[in-house]
Amino acid sequence: SIDIGSRDDRLDETVHIARQIRHLYSEQGAALASIRITFADLNHYLPLVCEVLPQHGIPFYCARGIALSATPLSKVVNAILDAALENYSRRSLLRLLSLPWISLSSTDGTPFSLEIFDAWARNLPPTEGRGGWLQAVDRRSAYLERERENMRNGGPVSEEIDDPQQWCQDLEDDLEALRPLRGALENLFAALRPFERTLSIDAFRDALHSALVALAVPQNIRQHAGDSAVGESSLAGQSHRHFGQLLDDFSATGPALKRSRWSTRELSSLLRAAMACTFIKPDRRAGVELVDLRASCSTPCEFLFLGGLNEGEFPRPFKSDLFFDEAQRHALHLDSSENSAASDRLLFYQT
């Protein structure tokens, strides 16, 4: 039987598929090996699948392998580089510090609180740069200390303050919360500071390694892999190993290139392209199989979930070329628009 449904967006679609699969094997006793998932464009959905299926306790593997750029580790690396490239804008810092594999603490070991940082930063004017953030903390701390001393010395109190004693306690609490915040930001900026200047390829590799360690990413990956009950645990460990190997390969260039210095923007573009071309092959084929569309009909399966079939995107409709006819496109070695549409239709019906 064929069940056709529409969802609001890609995330909703992926969650719906996960719930249907969970129902199949938990309620109907279907074997996970008999279930296959495919999408019209697997690259668009792969990050969502890697996030949603483990949340529903569904082991899976990607038959072609998962691109390193689609793993959670890639989000961490990109967020580290973007924070430096965007001069530590509030948006880039929140993006980095909200990632689950990031741990940050002050010099005395007090854990960083994202909630306190977000609540405090939300009331600031647009702030960026290492100096801008640290000066903002210092200004706020100096204001709180002045107000606290004023209250302790019996100074004048605003008429808007109903409970001076509670107000004094609130000032003390705010001041105590800001102290570890400054230390945590100092540690973060120290880890990312090398990316503010031009670097050799070897220095870029070492700076990335150091930044990941300073933010406790390897430690959190090991803990995550130990705590996880589904196949994502191996993906976490494999992505870290592949990334380390990629950095080593990245720096294994000719002597002339190794002596050159590059901007972080140039090096990050090269690294992101390399991560997109590096695939992590499944170490074991267990659970639900995730395949691209052309491989979905290669062997039979009992249950096939086919997603991403948006009207006008797949199958692609035939569109006439406003500038070239088919003979001219053939002479210029361009794909025939009619053949592309026909190929999509054939693949759609085969699936």
Short mmCIF file of C-alpha atoms in Angstrom, two decimals:
data_model
loop_
_atom_site.label_atom_id
_atom_site.label_comp_id
_atom_site.label_asym_id
_atom_site.label_seq_id
_atom_site.Cartn_x
_atom_site.Cartn_y
_atom_site.Cartn_z
CA SER A 1 0.00 0.00 0.00
CA ILE A 2 1.04 3.61 -0.54
CA ASP A 3 0.48 6.27 2.09
CA ILE A 4 0.87 9.87 0.86
CA GLY A 5 1.02 12.82 3.22
CA SER A 6 2.22 16.41 3.38
CA ARG A 7 4.11 18.14 6.18
CA ASP A 8 4.86 21.75 7.06
CA ASP A 9 8.63 21.71 6.61
CA ARG A 10 11.67 19.42 6.40
CA LEU A 11 12.00 19.02 10.16
CA ASP A 12 8.32 18.14 10.56
CA GLU A 13 8.65 15.68 7.68
CA THR A 14 11.69 13.97 9.21
CA VAL A 15 10.05 13.74 12.65
CA HIS A 16 6.93 12.24 11.06
CA ILE A 17 9.04 9.58 9.31
CA ALA A 18 10.85 8.76 12.58
CA ARG A 19 7.54 8.33 14.41
CA GLN A 20 6.19 6.07 11.67
CA ILE A 21 9.33 3.91 11.80
CA ARG A 22 9.16 3.68 15.59
CA HIS A 23 5.54 2.56 15.30
CA LEU A 24 6.46 -0.06 12.68
CA TYR A 25 9.11 -1.83 14.73
CA SER A 26 7.70 -1.31 18.23
CA GLU A 27 4.00 -1.91 17.53
CA GLN A 28 4.02 -4.08 14.38
CA GLY A 29 7.28 -5.95 14.95
CA ALA A 30 8.88 -4.90 11.67
CA ALA A 31 12.62 -5.53 11.39
CA LEU A 32 14.68 -2.37 11.16
CA ALA A 33 16.72 -3.95 8.36
CA SER A 34 13.55 -4.10 6.24
CA ILE A 35 13.07 -0.31 6.41
CA ARG A 36 14.69 2.14 4.02
CA ILE A 37 14.60 5.95 3.89
CA THR A 38 15.39 8.09 0.88
CA PHE A 39 14.92 11.71 -0.11
CA ALA A 40 14.82 13.54 -3.39
CA ASP A 41 17.89 15.47 -2.19
CA LEU A 42 19.62 13.54 0.58
CA ASN A 43 22.13 16.34 1.25
CA HIS A 44 19.35 18.67 2.46
CA TYR A 45 17.91 16.10 4.87
CA LEU A 46 20.99 14.27 6.15
CA PRO A 47 21.73 16.68 9.05
CA LEU A 48 18.09 16.42 10.16
CA VAL A 49 18.14 12.62 9.99
CA CYS A 50 21.36 12.52 12.06
CA GLU A 51 19.60 14.64 14.70
CA VAL A 52 16.04 13.29 14.67
CA LEU A 53 16.45 9.50 14.37
CA PRO A 54 18.75 9.14 17.42
CA GLN A 55 16.28 11.26 19.42
CA HIS A 56 13.64 8.63 18.65
CA GLY A 57 15.96 5.72 19.53
CA ILE A 58 16.27 4.52 15.93
CA PRO A 59 19.64 3.11 14.85
CA PHE A 60 20.50 3.85 11.22
CA TYR A 61 23.35 3.94 8.77
CA CYS A 62 23.94 5.89 5.59
CA ALA A 63 24.87 3.48 2.80
CA ARG A 64 27.04 5.99 0.94
CA GLY A 65 28.57 7.33 4.15
CA ILE A 66 27.91 10.63 5.90
CA ALA A 67 29.76 13.74 4.79
CA LEU A 68 31.91 15.16 7.55
CA SER A 69 30.25 18.52 6.88
CA ALA A 70 26.89 17.03 7.95
CA THR A 71 28.06 15.91 11.40
CA PRO A 72 27.57 17.84 14.66
CA LEU A 73 31.36 18.25 14.90
CA SER A 74 31.26 20.26 11.69
CA LYS A 75 28.79 22.65 13.33
CA VAL A 76 31.24 23.17 16.18
CA VAL A 77 34.18 23.84 13.85
CA ASN A 78 32.14 26.22 11.68
CA ALA A 79 30.84 28.06 14.75
CA ILE A 80 34.38 28.50 16.10
CA LEU A 81 35.61 29.93 12.83
CA ASP A 82 32.52 32.09 12.32
CA ALA A 83 32.86 33.62 15.79
CA ALA A 84 36.33 34.88 14.90
CA LEU A 85 35.32 35.91 11.36
CA GLU A 86 32.29 37.85 12.64
CA ASN A 87 34.41 39.64 15.28
CA TYR A 88 32.54 37.94 18.13
CA SER A 89 29.12 39.34 17.34
CA ARG A 90 26.36 38.43 19.79
CA ARG A 91 24.74 36.15 17.22
CA SER A 92 27.96 34.25 16.51
CA LEU A 93 28.75 33.82 20.22
CA LEU A 94 25.26 32.51 20.99
CA ARG A 95 25.49 30.13 18.02
CA LEU A 96 28.80 28.74 19.32
CA LEU A 97 28.03 28.61 23.03
CA SER A 98 24.62 26.98 22.59
CA LEU A 99 26.08 23.88 20.91
CA PRO A 100 25.79 20.77 23.11
CA TRP A 101 29.43 19.70 22.68
CA ILE A 102 30.78 23.02 24.00
CA SER A 103 31.77 23.45 27.65
CA LEU A 104 33.21 26.71 28.94
CA SER A 105 34.26 27.77 32.42
CA SER A 106 35.97 30.68 34.14
CA THR A 107 39.53 30.65 35.47
CA ASP A 108 38.39 29.31 38.85
CA GLY A 109 36.42 26.50 37.19
CA THR A 110 32.93 28.01 37.54
CA PRO A 111 30.81 26.71 34.62
CA PHE A 112 29.67 29.23 32.02
CA SER A 113 25.92 29.98 32.04
CA LEU A 114 24.46 30.62 28.61
CA GLU A 115 21.21 31.85 30.19
CA ILE A 116 23.02 34.53 32.21
CA PHE A 117 25.06 35.61 29.20
CA ASP A 118 22.01 35.81 26.94
CA ALA A 119 19.93 37.76 29.48
CA TRP A 120 22.78 40.21 30.07
CA ALA A 121 23.79 40.61 26.41
CA ARG A 122 20.20 41.15 25.30
CA ASN A 123 20.12 44.51 27.10
CA LEU A 124 23.38 45.75 25.56
CA PRO A 125 23.75 47.93 22.49
CA PRO A 126 25.27 46.07 19.50
CA THR A 127 28.57 44.74 20.87
CA GLU A 128 31.44 42.94 19.17
CA GLY A 129 35.17 42.42 19.51
CA ARG A 130 37.07 41.00 22.47
CA GLY A 131 37.59 44.42 23.98
CA GLY A 132 33.96 45.42 23.48
CA TRP A 133 32.60 42.44 25.42
CA LEU A 134 35.09 42.65 28.28
CA GLN A 135 34.57 46.41 28.63
CA ALA A 136 30.81 45.85 28.73
CA VAL A 137 31.25 43.38 31.60
CA ASP A 138 33.52 45.80 33.44
CA ARG A 139 31.08 48.70 33.02
CA ARG A 140 28.20 46.65 34.34
CA SER A 141 30.27 45.34 37.26
CA ALA A 142 31.43 48.86 38.17
CA TYR A 143 27.82 50.11 38.12
CA LEU A 144 26.64 47.26 40.36
CA GLU A 145 29.49 47.85 42.80
CA ARG A 146 28.69 51.59 43.03
CA GLU A 147 25.03 50.87 43.65
CA ARG A 148 25.84 48.25 46.25
CA GLU A 149 28.20 50.56 48.13
CA ASN A 150 25.62 53.33 47.96
CA MET A 151 23.02 51.06 49.56
CA ARG A 152 25.43 49.83 52.23
CA ASN A 153 26.43 53.40 53.15
CA GLY A 154 22.85 54.55 53.49
CA GLY A 155 22.90 56.70 50.36
CA PRO A 156 19.80 58.01 48.61
CA VAL A 157 17.45 55.37 47.20
CA SER A 158 15.20 55.81 44.18
CA GLU A 159 11.49 56.06 44.92
CA GLU A 160 10.90 53.25 42.42
CA ILE A 161 12.65 50.76 44.76
CA ASP A 162 9.99 49.32 47.08
CA ASP A 163 12.27 46.99 49.03
CA PRO A 164 15.82 48.40 49.44
CA GLN A 165 17.02 45.27 51.21
CA GLN A 166 15.90 43.03 48.36
CA TRP A 167 17.37 45.49 45.84
CA CYS A 168 20.75 45.26 47.60
CA GLN A 169 20.59 41.47 47.48
CA ASP A 170 19.72 41.57 43.78
CA LEU A 171 22.75 43.76 43.13
CA GLU A 172 24.96 41.28 44.97
CA ASP A 173 23.53 38.34 42.99
CA ASP A 174 24.05 40.13 39.65
CA LEU A 175 27.61 40.97 40.58
CA GLU A 176 28.38 37.39 41.58
CA ALA A 177 26.97 36.14 38.25
CA LEU A 178 29.11 38.54 36.21
CA ARG A 179 32.43 37.57 37.78
CA PRO A 180 32.60 34.03 36.29
CA LEU A 181 31.11 35.37 33.04
CA ARG A 182 34.11 37.61 32.49
CA GLY A 183 36.56 34.80 33.21
CA ALA A 184 34.74 32.46 30.81
CA LEU A 185 34.77 35.06 28.03
CA GLU A 186 38.49 35.64 28.59
CA ASN A 187 39.14 31.90 28.18
CA LEU A 188 36.99 31.78 25.04
CA PHE A 189 38.75 34.74 23.43
CA ALA A 190 42.16 33.30 24.31
CA ALA A 191 41.24 30.05 22.53
CA LEU A 192 40.00 31.85 19.41
CA ARG A 193 42.53 34.67 19.27
CA PRO A 194 44.93 32.87 16.84
CA PHE A 195 42.21 33.02 14.16
CA GLU A 196 42.32 36.82 14.20
CA ARG A 197 45.61 36.89 12.27
CA THR A 198 47.05 35.24 9.18
CA LEU A 199 48.29 31.71 9.78
CA SER A 200 50.32 29.05 8.10
CA ILE A 201 48.49 25.80 7.40
CA ASP A 202 50.29 24.06 10.27
CA ALA A 203 49.49 26.91 12.66
CA PHE A 204 45.83 26.80 11.57
CA ARG A 205 45.68 23.06 12.29
CA ASP A 206 47.27 23.52 15.72
CA ALA A 207 44.97 26.45 16.55
CA LEU A 208 41.88 24.38 15.71
CA HIS A 209 43.10 21.47 17.83
CA SER A 210 43.79 23.82 20.73
CA ALA A 211 40.40 25.56 20.42
CA LEU A 212 38.53 22.23 20.43
CA VAL A 213 40.42 21.09 23.54
CA ALA A 214 39.90 24.45 25.30
CA LEU A 215 36.15 24.14 24.71
CA ALA A 216 36.18 20.52 25.96
CA VAL A 217 34.86 19.16 22.66
CA PRO A 218 36.86 15.87 22.63
CA GLN A 219 35.90 15.22 26.26
CA ASN A 220 32.22 15.83 25.54
CA ILE A 221 32.34 13.60 22.46
CA ARG A 222 33.76 10.73 24.52
CA GLN A 223 31.09 11.23 27.17
CA HIS A 224 28.37 11.47 24.52
CA ALA A 225 29.56 8.27 22.83
CA GLY A 226 29.54 6.46 26.18
CA ASP A 227 26.07 7.69 27.15
CA SER A 228 24.35 7.24 23.79
CA ALA A 229 22.26 4.13 23.28
CA VAL A 230 21.99 4.33 19.50
CA GLY A 231 24.26 4.36 16.48
CA GLU A 232 25.04 8.06 16.70
CA SER A 233 27.71 7.23 19.29
CA SER A 234 29.93 5.71 16.63
CA LEU A 235 29.27 8.67 14.36
CA ALA A 236 30.47 11.06 17.08
CA GLY A 237 33.72 9.18 17.57
CA GLN A 238 34.28 8.59 13.86
CA SER A 239 33.68 12.22 12.99
CA HIS A 240 36.32 13.29 15.51
CA ARG A 241 38.84 10.78 14.16
CA HIS A 242 38.13 11.72 10.54
CA PHE A 243 38.43 15.40 11.34
CA GLY A 244 41.82 14.85 12.98
CA GLN A 245 42.99 12.92 9.93
CA LEU A 246 41.63 15.61 7.63
CA LEU A 247 43.56 18.30 9.49
CA ASP A 248 46.74 16.23 9.18
CA ASP A 249 46.12 15.74 5.46
CA PHE A 250 45.25 19.41 5.18
CA SER A 251 48.65 20.39 6.50
CA ALA A 252 50.55 17.78 4.48
CA THR A 253 51.09 20.14 1.56
CA GLY A 254 54.14 21.16 -0.39
CA PRO A 255 56.89 23.22 1.27
CA ALA A 256 55.96 26.38 -0.65
CA LEU A 257 52.34 26.25 0.54
CA LYS A 258 53.35 25.41 4.10
CA ARG A 259 55.51 28.52 4.26
CA SER A 260 52.68 30.74 3.03
CA ARG A 261 50.36 32.55 5.42
CA TRP A 262 46.63 32.69 4.85
CA SER A 263 43.70 34.56 6.32
CA THR A 264 41.23 32.60 8.44
CA ARG A 265 38.54 33.26 5.84
CA GLU A 266 40.64 31.63 3.12
CA LEU A 267 41.63 28.67 5.30
CA SER A 268 38.08 28.12 6.57
CA SER A 269 36.75 28.06 2.99
CA LEU A 270 39.29 25.39 2.06
CA LEU A 271 38.51 23.38 5.19
CA ARG A 272 34.75 23.52 4.65
CA ALA A 273 35.15 22.32 1.06
CA ALA A 274 37.34 19.46 2.27
CA MET A 275 34.80 18.45 4.95
CA ALA A 276 32.05 18.34 2.32
CA CYS A 277 34.12 15.88 0.26
CA THR A 278 35.09 13.63 3.22
CA PHE A 279 32.65 10.79 3.86
CA ILE A 280 32.44 8.62 6.98
CA LYS A 281 31.63 5.09 5.88
CA PRO A 282 29.38 3.10 8.22
CA ASP A 283 31.42 0.76 10.43
CA ARG A 284 28.51 -1.64 10.57
CA ARG A 285 25.32 -2.00 8.59
CA ALA A 286 22.67 -2.27 11.27
CA GLY A 287 19.34 -0.53 11.63
CA VAL A 288 17.40 1.53 9.13
CA GLU A 289 19.15 2.08 5.82
CA LEU A 290 19.46 5.64 4.52
CA VAL A 291 20.17 5.84 0.79
CA ASP A 292 20.11 8.38 -1.99
CA LEU A 293 17.26 8.26 -4.46
CA ARG A 294 19.07 6.36 -7.23
CA ALA A 295 20.11 3.60 -4.84
CA SER A 296 16.66 3.26 -3.27
CA CYS A 297 15.36 0.97 -6.00
CA SER A 298 18.52 -1.13 -6.40
CA THR A 299 17.33 -3.86 -4.02
CA PRO A 300 13.84 -4.58 -2.68
CA CYS A 301 12.74 -3.65 0.84
CA GLU A 302 9.51 -4.07 2.79
CA PHE A 303 9.05 -0.43 3.82
CA LEU A 304 10.30 2.58 1.89
CA PHE A 305 9.93 6.16 3.13
CA LEU A 306 10.36 8.62 0.30
CA GLY A 307 10.64 12.27 1.35
CA GLY A 308 11.38 15.65 -0.14
CA LEU A 309 8.97 15.29 -3.06
CA ASN A 310 8.07 18.92 -3.44
CA GLU A 311 6.04 19.93 -6.46
CA GLY A 312 8.18 21.77 -8.97
CA GLU A 313 11.42 20.39 -7.50
CA PHE A 314 11.14 16.63 -8.10
CA PRO A 315 10.38 15.46 -10.64
CA ARG A 316 11.57 18.63 -12.33
CA PRO A 317 9.10 20.00 -14.85
CA PHE A 318 10.22 20.58 -18.40
CA LYS A 319 11.20 24.19 -18.96
CA SER A 320 12.07 25.64 -22.31
CA ASP A 321 15.35 27.53 -22.55
CA LEU A 322 14.84 31.20 -23.34
CA PHE A 323 18.29 31.57 -24.86
CA PHE A 324 19.25 28.28 -26.56
CA ASP A 325 17.33 25.61 -28.41
CA GLU A 326 18.19 21.94 -27.89
CA ALA A 327 20.62 21.85 -30.82
CA GLN A 328 22.53 24.84 -29.47
CA ARG A 329 22.60 23.35 -25.95
CA HIS A 330 23.99 20.12 -27.41
CA ALA A 331 26.66 22.03 -29.36
CA LEU A 332 27.68 23.86 -26.16
CA HIS A 333 27.80 20.52 -24.24
CA LEU A 334 24.97 21.62 -21.95
CA ASP A 335 22.54 19.10 -20.46
CA SER A 336 19.30 18.79 -22.32
CA SER A 337 16.55 20.28 -20.19
CA GLU A 338 14.10 17.79 -21.66
CA ASN A 339 16.39 14.86 -20.88
CA SER A 340 16.87 16.08 -17.30
CA ALA A 341 13.13 16.27 -16.74
CA ALA A 342 12.60 12.87 -18.36
CA SER A 343 15.36 11.33 -16.21
CA ASP A 344 13.69 12.67 -13.08
CA ARG A 345 10.31 11.28 -14.13
CA LEU A 346 11.81 7.86 -14.84
CA LEU A 347 13.59 7.80 -11.48
CA PHE A 348 10.38 8.85 -9.74
CA TYR A 349 8.35 6.04 -11.30
CA GLN A 350 11.12 3.46 -10.71
CA THR A 351 11.18 4.37 -7.04
#
